[in-house]
Amino acid sequence: SQQGEEDPQALSIQEGENATMNCSYKTSINNLQWYRQNSGRGLVHLILIRSNEREKHSGRLRVTLDTSKKSSSLLITASRAADTASYFCAKMDTGRRALTFGSGTRLQVQP
Amino acid sequence: DAGVIQSPRHEVTEMGQEVTLRCKPISGHDYLFWYRQTMMRGLELLIYFNNNVPIDDSGMPEDRFSAKMPNASFSTLKIQPSEPRDSAVYFCASSGGLNEKLFFGSGTQLSVL
């Protein structure tokens, strides 16, 4: 499969805790993106990190990319109940415009 | 902007019937993507267009599926004849120019009985 692998598949934490999700892939990429999906809704873009970048921040989100290990992580700090959703990594292969999505992590933040 | 608009929101049909899903991308976006989401297979790319031209349709499951983009503001995904295994949520997404992030529609929940 060309899809990336994500772990954990599910994560349950308390409000205020940090949540870390990991993504691995096998190909050469142009960029890697993270998306959020609330139940029954479309996906919403969170952050994009390019292959020549190692770390990126957006509000409470921190994304890292290690191209030598072909892996990325998404850290959500000080989680809130409203962060409850599924989170997907998506890679854009070199020379290609479409995204290949990983299997996703279901995050549950308990109030 | 209203975002990517998909219709219908829900579709229930019987096996063997033709199904047509519709998508209006964000104005000015030159890329349009069709994805399918199921519990078993996750999010799969079916086909994507650039400037109304299909670029990669290798994800289209079989000849029963076809997609068209007659102009920059409209695309259809057709399934004929439909089968129960086609039941899924179908998403349309668009992106524009140098901005490589995708904007997704709300999806069409398809149930084939």
PDB file of N, CA and C in Angstrom, chain B residues 8-100:
ATOM      1  N   PRO B   8     -25.458  15.157  -3.902  1.00  0.00           N
ATOM      2  CA  PRO B   8     -26.261  15.380  -2.697  1.00  0.00           C
ATOM      3  C   PRO B   8     -25.442  15.120  -1.447  1.00  0.00           C
ATOM      4  N   ARG B   9     -25.965  15.427  -0.307  1.00  0.00           N
ATOM      5  CA  ARG B   9     -25.290  15.163   0.960  1.00  0.00           C
ATOM      6  C   ARG B   9     -25.405  13.686   1.336  1.00  0.00           C
ATOM      7  N   HIS B  10     -26.550  13.121   1.011  1.00  0.00           N
ATOM      8  CA  HIS B  10     -26.800  11.693   1.247  1.00  0.00           C
ATOM      9  C   HIS B  10     -27.481  11.115   0.015  1.00  0.00           C
ATOM     10  N   GLU B  11     -27.136   9.886  -0.302  1.00  0.00           N
ATOM     11  CA  GLU B  11     -27.754   9.211  -1.438  1.00  0.00           C
ATOM     12  C   GLU B  11     -27.956   7.757  -1.062  1.00  0.00           C
ATOM     13  N   VAL B  12     -29.185   7.316  -1.162  1.00  0.00           N
ATOM     14  CA  VAL B  12     -29.505   5.907  -0.939  1.00  0.00           C
ATOM     15  C   VAL B  12     -30.090   5.376  -2.234  1.00  0.00           C
ATOM     16  N   THR B  13     -29.530   4.298  -2.726  1.00  0.00           N
ATOM     17  CA  THR B  13     -29.989   3.760  -4.002  1.00  0.00           C
ATOM     18  C   THR B  13     -29.949   2.238  -3.952  1.00  0.00           C
ATOM     19  N   GLU B  14     -30.532   1.646  -4.942  1.00  0.00           N
ATOM     20  CA  GLU B  14     -30.541   0.192  -5.023  1.00  0.00           C
ATOM     21  C   GLU B  14     -29.469  -0.291  -5.996  1.00  0.00           C
ATOM     22  N   MET B  15     -28.963  -1.445  -5.719  1.00  0.00           N
ATOM     23  CA  MET B  15     -27.950  -2.053  -6.574  1.00  0.00           C
ATOM     24  C   MET B  15     -28.407  -2.031  -8.030  1.00  0.00           C
ATOM     25  N   GLY B  16     -27.495  -1.659  -8.899  1.00  0.00           N
ATOM     26  CA  GLY B  16     -27.794  -1.623 -10.314  1.00  0.00           C
ATOM     27  C   GLY B  16     -28.186  -0.253 -10.833  1.00  0.00           C
ATOM     28  N   GLN B  17     -28.520   0.646  -9.930  1.00  0.00           N
ATOM     29  CA  GLN B  17     -28.917   1.989 -10.341  1.00  0.00           C
ATOM     30  C   GLN B  17     -27.693   2.849 -10.627  1.00  0.00           C
ATOM     31  N   GLU B  18     -27.913   3.881 -11.427  1.00  0.00           N
ATOM     32  CA  GLU B  18     -26.855   4.850 -11.715  1.00  0.00           C
ATOM     33  C   GLU B  18     -26.840   5.916 -10.620  1.00  0.00           C
ATOM     34  N   VAL B  19     -25.636   6.287 -10.211  1.00  0.00           N
ATOM     35  CA  VAL B  19     -25.472   7.315  -9.185  1.00  0.00           C
ATOM     36  C   VAL B  19     -24.568   8.418  -9.745  1.00  0.00           C
ATOM     37  N   THR B  20     -24.973   9.654  -9.546  1.00  0.00           N
ATOM     38  CA  THR B  20     -24.148  10.782  -9.975  1.00  0.00           C
ATOM     39  C   THR B  20     -23.907  11.711  -8.805  1.00  0.00           C
ATOM     40  N   LEU B  21     -22.639  11.903  -8.505  1.00  0.00           N
ATOM     41  CA  LEU B  21     -22.236  12.817  -7.444  1.00  0.00           C
ATOM     42  C   LEU B  21     -21.682  14.080  -8.091  1.00  0.00           C
ATOM     43  N   ARG B  22     -21.942  15.223  -7.442  1.00  0.00           N
ATOM     44  CA  ARG B  22     -21.580  16.504  -8.034  1.00  0.00           C
ATOM     45  C   ARG B  22     -20.673  17.313  -7.132  1.00  0.00           C
ATOM     46  N   CYS B  23     -19.853  18.136  -7.752  1.00  0.00           N
ATOM     47  CA  CYS B  23     -18.902  18.938  -6.989  1.00  0.00           C
ATOM     48  C   CYS B  23     -18.672  20.272  -7.671  1.00  0.00           C
ATOM     49  N   LYS B  24     -18.685  21.326  -6.854  1.00  0.00           N
ATOM     50  CA  LYS B  24     -18.309  22.655  -7.323  1.00  0.00           C
ATOM     51  C   LYS B  24     -17.080  23.085  -6.536  1.00  0.00           C
ATOM     52  N   PRO B  25     -15.942  23.213  -7.190  1.00  0.00           N
ATOM     53  CA  PRO B  25     -14.720  23.589  -6.460  1.00  0.00           C
ATOM     54  C   PRO B  25     -14.726  25.068  -6.101  1.00  0.00           C
ATOM     55  N   ILE B  26     -13.757  25.451  -5.311  1.00  0.00           N
ATOM     56  CA  ILE B  26     -13.596  26.861  -4.968  1.00  0.00           C
ATOM     57  C   ILE B  26     -13.179  27.621  -6.223  1.00  0.00           C
ATOM     58  N   SER B  27     -13.799  28.771  -6.427  1.00  0.00           N
ATOM     59  CA  SER B  27     -13.517  29.570  -7.607  1.00  0.00           C
ATOM     60  C   SER B  27     -12.034  29.931  -7.682  1.00  0.00           C
ATOM     61  N   GLY B  28     -11.452  29.685  -8.855  1.00  0.00           N
ATOM     62  CA  GLY B  28     -10.046  30.005  -9.042  1.00  0.00           C
ATOM     63  C   GLY B  28      -9.107  28.837  -8.803  1.00  0.00           C
ATOM     64  N   HIS B  29      -9.598  27.795  -8.190  1.00  0.00           N
ATOM     65  CA  HIS B  29      -8.765  26.615  -7.978  1.00  0.00           C
ATOM     66  C   HIS B  29      -8.647  25.827  -9.287  1.00  0.00           C
ATOM     67  N   ASP B  30      -7.418  25.369  -9.576  1.00  0.00           N
ATOM     68  CA  ASP B  30      -7.197  24.668 -10.828  1.00  0.00           C
ATOM     69  C   ASP B  30      -6.996  23.165 -10.669  1.00  0.00           C
ATOM     70  N   TYR B  31      -7.028  22.683  -9.411  1.00  0.00           N
ATOM     71  CA  TYR B  31      -6.938  21.246  -9.171  1.00  0.00           C
ATOM     72  C   TYR B  31      -8.214  20.775  -8.487  1.00  0.00           C
ATOM     73  N   LEU B  32      -8.712  19.612  -8.930  1.00  0.00           N
ATOM     74  CA  LEU B  32      -9.884  19.019  -8.300  1.00  0.00           C
ATOM     75  C   LEU B  32      -9.623  17.543  -8.074  1.00  0.00           C
ATOM     76  N   PHE B  33      -9.990  17.073  -6.890  1.00  0.00           N
ATOM     77  CA  PHE B  33      -9.706  15.699  -6.481  1.00  0.00           C
ATOM     78  C   PHE B  33     -11.001  15.013  -6.035  1.00  0.00           C
ATOM     79  N   TRP B  34     -11.108  13.735  -6.347  1.00  0.00           N
ATOM     80  CA  TRP B  34     -12.180  12.893  -5.813  1.00  0.00           C
ATOM     81  C   TRP B  34     -11.541  11.808  -4.938  1.00  0.00           C
ATOM     82  N   TYR B  35     -12.003  11.739  -3.678  1.00  0.00           N
ATOM     83  CA  TYR B  35     -11.553  10.725  -2.743  1.00  0.00           C
ATOM     84  C   TYR B  35     -12.757   9.902  -2.269  1.00  0.00           C
ATOM     85  N   ARG B  36     -12.470   8.686  -1.828  1.00  0.00           N
ATOM     86  CA  ARG B  36     -13.492   7.839  -1.239  1.00  0.00           C
ATOM     87  C   ARG B  36     -12.990   7.399   0.138  1.00  0.00           C
ATOM     88  N   GLN B  37     -13.879   7.409   1.127  1.00  0.00           N
ATOM     89  CA  GLN B  37     -13.490   7.016   2.484  1.00  0.00           C
ATOM     90  C   GLN B  37     -14.357   5.877   2.981  1.00  0.00           C
ATOM     91  N   THR B  38     -13.717   4.792   3.392  1.00  0.00           N
ATOM     92  CA  THR B  38     -14.398   3.673   4.028  1.00  0.00           C
ATOM     93  C   THR B  38     -13.619   3.276   5.270  1.00  0.00           C
ATOM     94  N   MET B  39     -14.278   2.560   6.151  1.00  0.00           N
ATOM     95  CA  MET B  39     -13.602   2.100   7.363  1.00  0.00           C
ATOM     96  C   MET B  39     -12.471   1.141   7.006  1.00  0.00           C
ATOM     97  N   MET B  40     -12.728   0.281   6.029  1.00  0.00           N
ATOM     98  CA  MET B  40     -11.748  -0.751   5.703  1.00  0.00           C
ATOM     99  C   MET B  40     -10.530  -0.208   4.968  1.00  0.00           C
ATOM    100  N   ARG B  41     -10.743   0.711   4.046  1.00  0.00           N
ATOM    101  CA  ARG B  41      -9.672   1.148   3.155  1.00  0.00           C
ATOM    102  C   ARG B  41      -9.194   2.571   3.400  1.00  0.00           C
ATOM    103  N   GLY B  42      -9.859   3.267   4.341  1.00  0.00           N
ATOM    104  CA  GLY B  42      -9.453   4.640   4.631  1.00  0.00           C
ATOM    105  C   GLY B  42      -9.792   5.575   3.491  1.00  0.00           C
ATOM    106  N   LEU B  43      -8.962   6.610   3.336  1.00  0.00           N
ATOM    107  CA  LEU B  43      -9.159   7.612   2.295  1.00  0.00           C
ATOM    108  C   LEU B  43      -8.373   7.219   1.060  1.00  0.00           C
ATOM    109  N   GLU B  44      -9.069   7.024  -0.041  1.00  0.00           N
ATOM    110  CA  GLU B  44      -8.425   6.617  -1.284  1.00  0.00           C
ATOM    111  C   GLU B  44      -8.638   7.685  -2.355  1.00  0.00           C
ATOM    112  N   LEU B  45      -7.580   8.018  -3.050  1.00  0.00           N
ATOM    113  CA  LEU B  45      -7.702   8.922  -4.188  1.00  0.00           C
ATOM    114  C   LEU B  45      -8.281   8.153  -5.372  1.00  0.00           C
ATOM    115  N   LEU B  46      -9.337   8.694  -5.945  1.00  0.00           N
ATOM    116  CA  LEU B  46      -9.936   8.066  -7.119  1.00  0.00           C
ATOM    117  C   LEU B  46      -9.369   8.661  -8.400  1.00  0.00           C
ATOM    118  N   ILE B  47      -9.393   9.994  -8.490  1.00  0.00           N
ATOM    119  CA  ILE B  47      -8.963  10.690  -9.694  1.00  0.00           C
ATOM    120  C   ILE B  47      -8.694  12.140  -9.348  1.00  0.00           C
ATOM    121  N   TYR B  48      -7.780  12.792 -10.112  1.00  0.00           N
ATOM    122  CA  TYR B  48      -7.673  14.223  -9.960  1.00  0.00           C
ATOM    123  C   TYR B  48      -7.460  14.908 -11.302  1.00  0.00           C
ATOM    124  N   PHE B  49      -7.921  16.134 -11.357  1.00  0.00           N
ATOM    125  CA  PHE B  49      -7.902  16.954 -12.565  1.00  0.00           C
ATOM    126  C   PHE B  49      -7.026  18.192 -12.342  1.00  0.00           C
ATOM    127  N   ASN B  50      -6.422  18.642 -13.429  1.00  0.00           N
ATOM    128  CA  ASN B  50      -5.742  19.929 -13.442  1.00  0.00           C
ATOM    129  C   ASN B  50      -6.258  20.702 -14.642  1.00  0.00           C
ATOM    130  N   ASN B  51      -6.777  21.882 -14.413  1.00  0.00           N
ATOM    131  CA  ASN B  51      -7.358  22.679 -15.504  1.00  0.00           C
ATOM    132  C   ASN B  51      -8.337  21.859 -16.343  1.00  0.00           C
ATOM    133  N   ASN B  52      -9.197  21.115 -15.637  1.00  0.00           N
ATOM    134  CA  ASN B  52     -10.287  20.327 -16.223  1.00  0.00           C
ATOM    135  C   ASN B  52      -9.808  19.061 -16.941  1.00  0.00           C
ATOM    136  N   VAL B  53      -8.524  18.782 -16.932  1.00  0.00           N
ATOM    137  CA  VAL B  53      -7.982  17.608 -17.618  1.00  0.00           C
ATOM    138  C   VAL B  53      -7.633  16.536 -16.590  1.00  0.00           C
ATOM    139  N   PRO B  54      -8.112  15.295 -16.785  1.00  0.00           N
ATOM    140  CA  PRO B  54      -7.749  14.233 -15.830  1.00  0.00           C
ATOM    141  C   PRO B  54      -6.258  13.949 -15.883  1.00  0.00           C
ATOM    142  N   ILE B  55      -5.623  13.960 -14.711  1.00  0.00           N
ATOM    143  CA  ILE B  55      -4.188  13.739 -14.627  1.00  0.00           C
ATOM    144  C   ILE B  55      -3.861  12.307 -14.213  1.00  0.00           C
ATOM    145  N   ASP B  56      -4.611  11.801 -13.263  1.00  0.00           N
ATOM    146  CA  ASP B  56      -4.352  10.464 -12.750  1.00  0.00           C
ATOM    147  C   ASP B  56      -5.681   9.835 -12.355  1.00  0.00           C
ATOM    148  N   ASP B  57      -6.066   8.815 -13.065  1.00  0.00           N
ATOM    149  CA  ASP B  57      -7.311   8.100 -12.747  1.00  0.00           C
ATOM    150  C   ASP B  57      -7.020   6.663 -12.319  1.00  0.00           C
ATOM    151  N   SER B  58      -5.803   6.399 -11.912  1.00  0.00           N
ATOM    152  CA  SER B  58      -5.411   5.035 -11.561  1.00  0.00           C
ATOM    153  C   SER B  58      -6.146   4.511 -10.330  1.00  0.00           C
ATOM    154  N   GLY B  59      -6.727   5.395  -9.556  1.00  0.00           N
ATOM    155  CA  GLY B  59      -7.469   4.973  -8.374  1.00  0.00           C
ATOM    156  C   GLY B  59      -8.923   4.639  -8.632  1.00  0.00           C
ATOM    157  N   MET B  60      -9.386   4.880  -9.830  1.00  0.00           N
ATOM    158  CA  MET B  60     -10.777   4.560 -10.160  1.00  0.00           C
ATOM    159  C   MET B  60     -10.915   3.046 -10.140  1.00  0.00           C
ATOM    160  N   PRO B  61     -11.837   2.525  -9.333  1.00  0.00           N
ATOM    161  CA  PRO B  61     -11.893   1.085  -9.080  1.00  0.00           C
ATOM    162  C   PRO B  61     -12.080   0.230 -10.344  1.00  0.00           C
ATOM    163  N   GLU B  62     -12.939   0.622 -11.201  1.00  0.00           N
ATOM    164  CA  GLU B  62     -13.227  -0.186 -12.390  1.00  0.00           C
ATOM    165  C   GLU B  62     -14.050   0.644 -13.360  1.00  0.00           C
ATOM    166  N   ASP B  63     -14.394   0.004 -14.464  1.00  0.00           N
ATOM    167  CA  ASP B  63     -15.082   0.744 -15.535  1.00  0.00           C
ATOM    168  C   ASP B  63     -16.456   1.263 -15.118  1.00  0.00           C
ATOM    169  N   ARG B  64     -16.952   0.806 -14.030  1.00  0.00           N
ATOM    170  CA  ARG B  64     -18.261   1.295 -13.583  1.00  0.00           C
ATOM    171  C   ARG B  64     -18.175   2.739 -13.102  1.00  0.00           C
ATOM    172  N   PHE B  65     -16.967   3.185 -12.803  1.00  0.00           N
ATOM    173  CA  PHE B  65     -16.755   4.543 -12.319  1.00  0.00           C
ATOM    174  C   PHE B  65     -16.255   5.427 -13.451  1.00  0.00           C
ATOM    175  N   SER B  66     -16.824   6.634 -13.520  1.00  0.00           N
ATOM    176  CA  SER B  66     -16.322   7.612 -14.488  1.00  0.00           C
ATOM    177  C   SER B  66     -16.430   9.001 -13.870  1.00  0.00           C
ATOM    178  N   ALA B  67     -15.522   9.874 -14.245  1.00  0.00           N
ATOM    179  CA  ALA B  67     -15.534  11.246 -13.734  1.00  0.00           C
ATOM    180  C   ALA B  67     -15.305  12.207 -14.877  1.00  0.00           C
ATOM    181  N   LYS B  68     -15.966  13.342 -14.774  1.00  0.00           N
ATOM    182  CA  LYS B  68     -15.830  14.371 -15.799  1.00  0.00           C
ATOM    183  C   LYS B  68     -15.677  15.737 -15.147  1.00  0.00           C
ATOM    184  N   MET B  69     -15.058  16.621 -15.882  1.00  0.00           N
ATOM    185  CA  MET B  69     -14.963  18.014 -15.439  1.00  0.00           C
ATOM    186  C   MET B  69     -15.167  18.878 -16.684  1.00  0.00           C
ATOM    187  N   PRO B  70     -16.408  19.155 -17.029  1.00  0.00           N
ATOM    188  CA  PRO B  70     -16.705  19.881 -18.264  1.00  0.00           C
ATOM    189  C   PRO B  70     -16.262  21.337 -18.241  1.00  0.00           C
ATOM    190  N   ASN B  71     -16.125  21.901 -17.044  1.00  0.00           N
ATOM    191  CA  ASN B  71     -15.625  23.274 -16.932  1.00  0.00           C
ATOM    192  C   ASN B  71     -14.987  23.468 -15.559  1.00  0.00           C
ATOM    193  N   ALA B  72     -14.429  24.623 -15.343  1.00  0.00           N
ATOM    194  CA  ALA B  72     -13.650  24.860 -14.126  1.00  0.00           C
ATOM    195  C   ALA B  72     -14.490  24.910 -12.860  1.00  0.00           C
ATOM    196  N   SER B  73     -15.804  24.958 -12.978  1.00  0.00           N
ATOM    197  CA  SER B  73     -16.636  25.118 -11.794  1.00  0.00           C
ATOM    198  C   SER B  73     -17.536  23.920 -11.519  1.00  0.00           C
ATOM    199  N   PHE B  74     -17.287  22.801 -12.203  1.00  0.00           N
ATOM    200  CA  PHE B  74     -18.199  21.670 -12.018  1.00  0.00           C
ATOM    201  C   PHE B  74     -17.524  20.358 -12.372  1.00  0.00           C
ATOM    202  N   SER B  75     -17.765  19.345 -11.512  1.00  0.00           N
ATOM    203  CA  SER B  75     -17.275  18.005 -11.800  1.00  0.00           C
ATOM    204  C   SER B  75     -18.316  16.999 -11.339  1.00  0.00           C
ATOM    205  N   THR B  76     -18.359  15.859 -12.010  1.00  0.00           N
ATOM    206  CA  THR B  76     -19.250  14.777 -11.623  1.00  0.00           C
ATOM    207  C   THR B  76     -18.472  13.482 -11.500  1.00  0.00           C
ATOM    208  N   LEU B  77     -18.947  12.650 -10.590  1.00  0.00           N
ATOM    209  CA  LEU B  77     -18.446  11.282 -10.441  1.00  0.00           C
ATOM    210  C   LEU B  77     -19.658  10.376 -10.602  1.00  0.00           C
ATOM    211  N   LYS B  78     -19.592   9.497 -11.563  1.00  0.00           N
ATOM    212  CA  LYS B  78     -20.739   8.652 -11.884  1.00  0.00           C
ATOM    213  C   LYS B  78     -20.391   7.193 -11.635  1.00  0.00           C
ATOM    214  N   ILE B  79     -21.330   6.468 -11.079  1.00  0.00           N
ATOM    215  CA  ILE B  79     -21.179   5.030 -10.863  1.00  0.00           C
ATOM    216  C   ILE B  79     -22.358   4.346 -11.556  1.00  0.00           C
ATOM    217  N   GLN B  80     -22.039   3.475 -12.516  1.00  0.00           N
ATOM    218  CA  GLN B  80     -23.086   2.807 -13.271  1.00  0.00           C
ATOM    219  C   GLN B  80     -22.593   1.440 -13.750  1.00  0.00           C
ATOM    220  N   PRO B  81     -23.199   0.344 -13.299  1.00  0.00           N
ATOM    221  CA  PRO B  81     -24.219   0.252 -12.271  1.00  0.00           C
ATOM    222  C   PRO B  81     -23.605   0.241 -10.877  1.00  0.00           C
ATOM    223  N   SER B  82     -24.336   0.714  -9.897  1.00  0.00           N
ATOM    224  CA  SER B  82     -23.817   0.744  -8.531  1.00  0.00           C
ATOM    225  C   SER B  82     -23.932  -0.635  -7.879  1.00  0.00           C
ATOM    226  N   GLU B  83     -23.034  -0.888  -6.917  1.00  0.00           N
ATOM    227  CA  GLU B  83     -23.019  -2.138  -6.168  1.00  0.00           C
ATOM    228  C   GLU B  83     -22.906  -1.820  -4.682  1.00  0.00           C
ATOM    229  N   PRO B  84     -23.348  -2.743  -3.825  1.00  0.00           N
ATOM    230  CA  PRO B  84     -23.271  -2.480  -2.374  1.00  0.00           C
ATOM    231  C   PRO B  84     -21.864  -2.129  -1.903  1.00  0.00           C
ATOM    232  N   ARG B  85     -20.824  -2.687  -2.519  1.00  0.00           N
ATOM    233  CA  ARG B  85     -19.455  -2.383  -2.084  1.00  0.00           C
ATOM    234  C   ARG B  85     -19.012  -0.972  -2.434  1.00  0.00           C
ATOM    235  N   ASP B  86     -19.837  -0.253  -3.186  1.00  0.00           N
ATOM    236  CA  ASP B  86     -19.535   1.148  -3.480  1.00  0.00           C
ATOM    237  C   ASP B  86     -19.969   2.066  -2.345  1.00  0.00           C
ATOM    238  N   SER B  87     -20.653   1.519  -1.377  1.00  0.00           N
ATOM    239  CA  SER B  87     -21.115   2.329  -0.234  1.00  0.00           C
ATOM    240  C   SER B  87     -19.908   2.916   0.481  1.00  0.00           C
ATOM    241  N   ALA B  88     -19.926   4.229   0.643  1.00  0.00           N
ATOM    242  CA  ALA B  88     -18.778   4.950   1.209  1.00  0.00           C
ATOM    243  C   ALA B  88     -19.155   6.415   1.307  1.00  0.00           C
ATOM    244  N   VAL B  89     -18.223   7.203   1.860  1.00  0.00           N
ATOM    245  CA  VAL B  89     -18.347   8.661   1.774  1.00  0.00           C
ATOM    246  C   VAL B  89     -17.402   9.124   0.670  1.00  0.00           C
ATOM    247  N   TYR B  90     -17.932   9.870  -0.265  1.00  0.00           N
ATOM    248  CA  TYR B  90     -17.144  10.380  -1.386  1.00  0.00           C
ATOM    249  C   TYR B  90     -16.896  11.872  -1.165  1.00  0.00           C
ATOM    250  N   PHE B  91     -15.624  12.224  -1.179  1.00  0.00           N
ATOM    251  CA  PHE B  91     -15.232  13.611  -0.975  1.00  0.00           C
ATOM    252  C   PHE B  91     -14.662  14.202  -2.251  1.00  0.00           C
ATOM    253  N   CYS B  92     -14.993  15.449  -2.448  1.00  0.00           N
ATOM    254  CA  CYS B  92     -14.378  16.258  -3.476  1.00  0.00           C
ATOM    255  C   CYS B  92     -13.505  17.302  -2.769  1.00  0.00           C
ATOM    256  N   ALA B  93     -12.364  17.616  -3.360  1.00  0.00           N
ATOM    257  CA  ALA B  93     -11.478  18.621  -2.795  1.00  0.00           C
ATOM    258  C   ALA B  93     -10.876  19.435  -3.936  1.00  0.00           C
ATOM    259  N   SER B  94     -10.471  20.642  -3.615  1.00  0.00           N
ATOM    260  CA  SER B  94      -9.817  21.450  -4.633  1.00  0.00           C
ATOM    261  C   SER B  94      -8.625  22.189  -4.031  1.00  0.00           C
ATOM    262  N   SER B  95      -7.713  22.566  -4.906  1.00  0.00           N
ATOM    263  CA  SER B  95      -6.579  23.390  -4.486  1.00  0.00           C
ATOM    264  C   SER B  95      -6.201  24.294  -5.647  1.00  0.00           C
ATOM    265  N   GLY B  96      -5.453  25.346  -5.334  1.00  0.00           N
ATOM    266  CA  GLY B  96      -5.184  26.323  -6.377  1.00  0.00           C
ATOM    267  C   GLY B  96      -3.753  26.776  -6.457  1.00  0.00           C
ATOM    268  N   GLY B  97      -3.215  26.769  -7.657  1.00  0.00           N
ATOM    269  CA  GLY B  97      -1.919  27.346  -7.932  1.00  0.00           C
ATOM    270  C   GLY B  97      -0.805  26.808  -7.058  1.00  0.00           C
ATOM    271  N   LEU B  98      -0.077  27.726  -6.427  1.00  0.00           N
ATOM    272  CA  LEU B  98       1.067  27.332  -5.612  1.00  0.00           C
ATOM    273  C   LEU B  98       0.655  26.845  -4.220  1.00  0.00           C
ATOM    274  N   ASN B  99      -0.607  27.054  -3.877  1.00  0.00           N
ATOM    275  CA  ASN B  99      -1.082  26.624  -2.561  1.00  0.00           C
ATOM    276  C   ASN B  99      -1.435  25.148  -2.625  1.00  0.00           C
ATOM    277  N   GLU B 100      -0.635  24.316  -1.980  1.00  0.00           N
ATOM    278  CA  GLU B 100      -0.787  22.876  -2.124  1.00  0.00           C
ATOM    279  C   GLU B 100      -1.723  22.235  -1.105  1.00  0.00           C
TER     280      GLU B 100
END
